[in-house]
Coordinates of C-alpha atoms in Angstrom, one line a residue:
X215 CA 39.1 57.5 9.9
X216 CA 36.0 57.5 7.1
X217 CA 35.2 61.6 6.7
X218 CA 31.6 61.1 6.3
X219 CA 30.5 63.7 3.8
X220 CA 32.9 65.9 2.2
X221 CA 33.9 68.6 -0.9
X222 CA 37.2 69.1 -1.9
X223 CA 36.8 72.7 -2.4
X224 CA 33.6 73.6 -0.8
X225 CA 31.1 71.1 1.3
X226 CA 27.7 72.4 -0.2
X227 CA 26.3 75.8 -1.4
X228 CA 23.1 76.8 -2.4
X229 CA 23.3 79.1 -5.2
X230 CA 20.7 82.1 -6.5
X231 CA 22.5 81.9 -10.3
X232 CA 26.3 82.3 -10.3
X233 CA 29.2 81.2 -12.3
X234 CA 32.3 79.0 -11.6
X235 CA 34.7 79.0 -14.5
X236 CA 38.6 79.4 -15.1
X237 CA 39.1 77.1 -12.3
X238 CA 42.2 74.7 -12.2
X239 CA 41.2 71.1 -9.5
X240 CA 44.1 69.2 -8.9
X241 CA 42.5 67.1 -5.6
X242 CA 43.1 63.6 -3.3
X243 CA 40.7 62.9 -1.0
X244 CA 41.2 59.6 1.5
X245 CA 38.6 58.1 3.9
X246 CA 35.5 59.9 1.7
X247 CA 32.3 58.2 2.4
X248 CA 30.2 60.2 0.2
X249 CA 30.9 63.3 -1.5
X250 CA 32.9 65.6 -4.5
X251 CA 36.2 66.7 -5.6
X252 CA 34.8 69.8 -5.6
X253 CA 32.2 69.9 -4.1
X254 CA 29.3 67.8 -1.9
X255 CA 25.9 69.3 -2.8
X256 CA 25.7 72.4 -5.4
X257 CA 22.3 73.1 -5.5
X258 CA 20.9 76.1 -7.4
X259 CA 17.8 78.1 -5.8
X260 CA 16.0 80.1 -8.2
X261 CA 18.0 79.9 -11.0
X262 CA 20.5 77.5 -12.5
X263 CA 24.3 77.8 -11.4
X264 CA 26.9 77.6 -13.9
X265 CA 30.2 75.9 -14.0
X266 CA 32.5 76.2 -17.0
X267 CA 36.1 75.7 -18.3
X268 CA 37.3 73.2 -15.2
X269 CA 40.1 71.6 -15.6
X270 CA 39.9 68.4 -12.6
X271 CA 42.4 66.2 -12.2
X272 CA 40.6 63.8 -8.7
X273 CA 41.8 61.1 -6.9
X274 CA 39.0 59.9 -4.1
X275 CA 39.4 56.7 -2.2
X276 CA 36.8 55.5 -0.1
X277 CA 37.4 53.6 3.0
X278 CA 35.0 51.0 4.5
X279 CA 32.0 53.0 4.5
X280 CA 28.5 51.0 5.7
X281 CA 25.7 53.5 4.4
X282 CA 24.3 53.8 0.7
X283 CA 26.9 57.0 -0.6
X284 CA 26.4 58.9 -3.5
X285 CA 29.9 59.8 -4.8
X286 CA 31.0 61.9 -7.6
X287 CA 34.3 63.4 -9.0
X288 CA 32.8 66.7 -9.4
X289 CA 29.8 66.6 -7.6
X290 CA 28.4 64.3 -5.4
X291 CA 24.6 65.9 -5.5
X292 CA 23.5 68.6 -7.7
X293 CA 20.3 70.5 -8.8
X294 CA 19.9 73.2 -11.6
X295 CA 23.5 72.8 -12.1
X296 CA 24.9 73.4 -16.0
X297 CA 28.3 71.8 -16.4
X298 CA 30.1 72.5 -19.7
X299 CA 33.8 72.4 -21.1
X300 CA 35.4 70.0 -18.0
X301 CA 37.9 68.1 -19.0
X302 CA 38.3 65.4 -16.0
X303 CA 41.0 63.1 -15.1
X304 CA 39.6 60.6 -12.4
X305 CA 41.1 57.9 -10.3
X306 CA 38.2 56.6 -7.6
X307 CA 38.7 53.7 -5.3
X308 CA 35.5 52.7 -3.5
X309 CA 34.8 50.9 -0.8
X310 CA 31.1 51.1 0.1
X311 CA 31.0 47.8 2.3
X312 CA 27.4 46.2 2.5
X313 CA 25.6 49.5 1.4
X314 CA 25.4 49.9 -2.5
X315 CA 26.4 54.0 -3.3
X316 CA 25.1 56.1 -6.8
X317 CA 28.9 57.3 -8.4
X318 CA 29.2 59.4 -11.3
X319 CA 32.7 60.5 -12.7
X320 CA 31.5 64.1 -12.8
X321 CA 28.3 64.2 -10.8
X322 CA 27.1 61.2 -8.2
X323 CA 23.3 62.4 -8.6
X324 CA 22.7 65.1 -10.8
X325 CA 18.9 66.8 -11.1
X326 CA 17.6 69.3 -13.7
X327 CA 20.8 70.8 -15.3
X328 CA 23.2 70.0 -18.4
X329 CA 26.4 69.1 -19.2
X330 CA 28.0 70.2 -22.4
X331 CA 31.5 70.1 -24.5
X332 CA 33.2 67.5 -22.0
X333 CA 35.0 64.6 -21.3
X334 CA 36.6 62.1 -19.0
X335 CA 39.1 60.0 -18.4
X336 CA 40.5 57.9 -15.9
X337 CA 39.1 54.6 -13.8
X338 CA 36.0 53.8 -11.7
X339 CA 36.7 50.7 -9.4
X340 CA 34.1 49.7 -6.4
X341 CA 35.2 46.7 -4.5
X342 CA 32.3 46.6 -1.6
X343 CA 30.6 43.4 -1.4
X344 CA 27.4 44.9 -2.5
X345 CA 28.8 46.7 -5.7
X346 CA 27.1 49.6 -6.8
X347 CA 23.2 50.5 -7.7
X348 CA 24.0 53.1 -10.0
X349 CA 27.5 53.9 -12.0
X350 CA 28.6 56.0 -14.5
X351 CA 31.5 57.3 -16.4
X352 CA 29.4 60.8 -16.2
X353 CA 26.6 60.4 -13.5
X354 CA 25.5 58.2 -11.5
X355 CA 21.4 59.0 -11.4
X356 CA 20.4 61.4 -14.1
X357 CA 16.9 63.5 -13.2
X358 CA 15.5 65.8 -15.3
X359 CA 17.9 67.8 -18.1
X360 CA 20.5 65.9 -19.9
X361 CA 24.2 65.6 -20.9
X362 CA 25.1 66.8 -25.1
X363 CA 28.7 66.4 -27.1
X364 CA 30.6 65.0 -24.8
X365 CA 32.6 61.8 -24.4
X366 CA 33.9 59.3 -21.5
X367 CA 36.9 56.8 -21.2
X368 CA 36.8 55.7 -18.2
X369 CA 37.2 52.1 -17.2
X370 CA 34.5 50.5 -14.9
X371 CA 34.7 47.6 -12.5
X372 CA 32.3 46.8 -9.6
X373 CA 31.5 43.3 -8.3
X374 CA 27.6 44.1 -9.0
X375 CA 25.4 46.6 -10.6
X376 CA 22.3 46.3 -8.6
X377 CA 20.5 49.0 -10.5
X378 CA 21.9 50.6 -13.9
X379 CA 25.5 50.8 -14.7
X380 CA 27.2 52.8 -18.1
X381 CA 30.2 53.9 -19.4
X382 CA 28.6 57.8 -19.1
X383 CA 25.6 57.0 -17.2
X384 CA 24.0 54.8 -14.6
X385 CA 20.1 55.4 -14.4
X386 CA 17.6 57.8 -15.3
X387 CA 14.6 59.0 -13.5
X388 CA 12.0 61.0 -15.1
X389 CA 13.0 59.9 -19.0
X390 CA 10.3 61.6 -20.5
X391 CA 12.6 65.0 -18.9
X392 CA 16.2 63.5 -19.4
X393 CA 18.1 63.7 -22.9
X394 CA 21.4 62.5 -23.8
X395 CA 22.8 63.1 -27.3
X396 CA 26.2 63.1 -29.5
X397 CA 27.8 61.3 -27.1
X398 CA 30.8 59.3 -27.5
X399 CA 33.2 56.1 -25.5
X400 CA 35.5 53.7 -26.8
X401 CA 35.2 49.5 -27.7
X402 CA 38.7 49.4 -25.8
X403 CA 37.2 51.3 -22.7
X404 CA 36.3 48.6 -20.5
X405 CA 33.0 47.9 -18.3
X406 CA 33.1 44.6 -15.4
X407 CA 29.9 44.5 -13.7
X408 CA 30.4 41.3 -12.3
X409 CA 26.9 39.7 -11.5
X410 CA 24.6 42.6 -12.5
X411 CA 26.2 42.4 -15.8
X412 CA 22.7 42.4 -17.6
X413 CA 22.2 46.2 -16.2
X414 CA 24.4 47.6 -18.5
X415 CA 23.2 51.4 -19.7
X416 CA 24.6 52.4 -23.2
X417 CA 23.4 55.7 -24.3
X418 CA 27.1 56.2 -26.1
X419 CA 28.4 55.8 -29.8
X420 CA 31.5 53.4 -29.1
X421 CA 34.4 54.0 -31.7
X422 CA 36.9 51.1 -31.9
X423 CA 40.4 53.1 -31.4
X424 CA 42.2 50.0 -32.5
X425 CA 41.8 50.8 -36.3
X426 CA 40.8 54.8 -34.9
X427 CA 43.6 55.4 -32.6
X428 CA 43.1 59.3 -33.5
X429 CA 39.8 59.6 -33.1
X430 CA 39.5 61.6 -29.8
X431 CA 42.2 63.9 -30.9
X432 CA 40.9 64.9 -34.0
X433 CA 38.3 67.9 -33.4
X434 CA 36.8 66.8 -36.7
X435 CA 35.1 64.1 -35.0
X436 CA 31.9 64.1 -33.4
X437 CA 31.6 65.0 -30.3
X438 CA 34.6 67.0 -31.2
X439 CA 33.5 69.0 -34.1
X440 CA 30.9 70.3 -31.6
X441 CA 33.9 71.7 -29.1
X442 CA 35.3 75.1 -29.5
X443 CA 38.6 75.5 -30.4
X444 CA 38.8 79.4 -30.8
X445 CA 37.8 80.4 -27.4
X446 CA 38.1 77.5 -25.1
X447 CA 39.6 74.5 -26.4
X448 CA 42.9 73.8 -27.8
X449 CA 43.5 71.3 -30.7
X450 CA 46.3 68.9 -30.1
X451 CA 45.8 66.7 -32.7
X452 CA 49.6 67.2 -34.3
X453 CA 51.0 65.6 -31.1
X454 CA 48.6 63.2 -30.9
X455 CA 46.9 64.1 -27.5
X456 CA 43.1 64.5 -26.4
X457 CA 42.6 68.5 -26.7
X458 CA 43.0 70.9 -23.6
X459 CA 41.5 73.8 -21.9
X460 CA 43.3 77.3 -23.3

C-alpha cells in the first residue's frame, strides 16, 4: 500500500537552530507518495538548521500515487535549512499517476536556506502520465537563498515537464532572493523531458567527460577547488573516483 507522507529517518521537525552532521543514510523506501530519505518537512523556526557532512545513499519508489507530491531524496519540504558537504547517491522511481509532483535529488521544495560543497549522483525517472511540474537533480522548487560549488549527475527522464525541469534545478520563485553559482553537470548526463522538452532549466556549467573523463575527480576543478580536502573531503583522484566524506 502507498505510505502517504513519509521520512526515512524522521517524519518532520521543526527546529529553533540545531546541527545534523557526521551522519551515515543508507535508505529504501517503497510505496512513498510524498516525502524524504531523511526526512519529510525540516523546517527551521527562528533560526536556520544546519545539516552537514551526510553521506546518503537513497532508493525511493513511488507507487501509484493520485495527488500533486513533492518528493525529495533528502528532503521533501524544507525552510531555513543550510545543506553543505552531502555527497548523495540516488535511485527514485516515481509514479505520481494523473497528479504532477515537485522532486528534487536533495530537497523536493526547498525555501530560504543554502546548499554548499555537494554533489549527486544517481537517476531521477517519473513515469506518471502527467510527468512532473518541477524536477531537479538538486531541488525541485527553489525559494529564497540559493545553492554554491556544487555539482549533479544525475540522469533525468519524465514523460513531461509541465513547469521547469534541470539537471540541478527545477523552478525558482522569488529570483530576485534565489542565487545559484559555481555549479557544475556533465554533456553525457542525460535530461528526457518528453513533451515539455522546451522547459528545460540550465543554471549549470556542463563539462564534456568524453575528452575530460577526470574532471570530477580532480579537486583542481571547479566546483572542486572550492571543496575541502583537509578537514572534510577526501581526494581520490589517484584511483580515479569522485572524492568522499573523511
Amino acid at each position: 500500500d502507498d505510505t502517504a507522507s513519509v521520512g526515512g529517518v524522521v517524519n518532520g521537525a521543526f527546529l529553533d537552530g540545531g546541527m545534523i552532521s557526521d551522519n551515515k543514510i543508507n535508505i529504501n523506501i517503497t510505496g512513498i507518495e510524498s516525502g524524504g530519505g531523511f526526512a519529510n518537512l525540516l523546517f527551521g523556526s527562528l533560526s536556520n538548521v544546519t545539516m552537514n557532512k551526510i553521506d546518503a545513499t537513497v532508493t525511493l519508489t513511488q507507487g501509484n500515487a493520485t495527488d500533486t507530491a513533492i518528493v525529495g531524496g533528502l528532503v521533501a519540504e524544507s525552510d531555513l535549512l543550510d545543506i553543505s558537504n552531502v555527497m548523495m547517491s540516488l535511485d527514485m522511481n516515481l509514479n505520481n499517476g494523473l497528479g504532477s509532483p515537485t522532486v528534487g535529488g536533495l530537497v523536493g521544495y526547498f525555501a530560504n536556506g543554502t546548499i554548499n560543497f555537494s554533489y549527486a549522483v544517481g537517476d531521477i525517472a517519473e513515469v506518471g502520465l502527467n510527468g512532473s511540474a518541477e524536477l531537479g537533480g538538486f531541488t525541485g522548487i527553489t525559494d529564497g537563498g540559493g545553492i554554491d560549488s556544487s555539482f549533479a549527475l544525475v540522469d533525468i527522464t519524465t514523460p513531461d515537464c509541465t513547469q521547469k525541469c534541470g539537471k540541478l534545478l527545477g523552478d525558482t520563485v522569488n529570483p530576485g532572493s534565489t542565487f545559484f553559482t559555481n555549479l557544475y553537470s556533465s554533456n553525457q548526463t542525460t535530461i528526457s523531458l518528453g513533451t515539455g522538452f522546451l522547459n528545460q532549466s540550465v543554471v549549470e556549467t556542463d563539462i564534456d567527460t568524453v575528452t575530460q573523463p577526470n574532471y570530477f575527480t580532480d579537486p583542481l576543478n571547479p566546483p572542486l577547488d572550492s571543496f575541502d580536502f583537509v578537514n572534510t573531503w577526501t581526494d581520490n583522484s589517484g584511483l580515479p573516483d569522485l572524492p568522499t566524506l573523511q
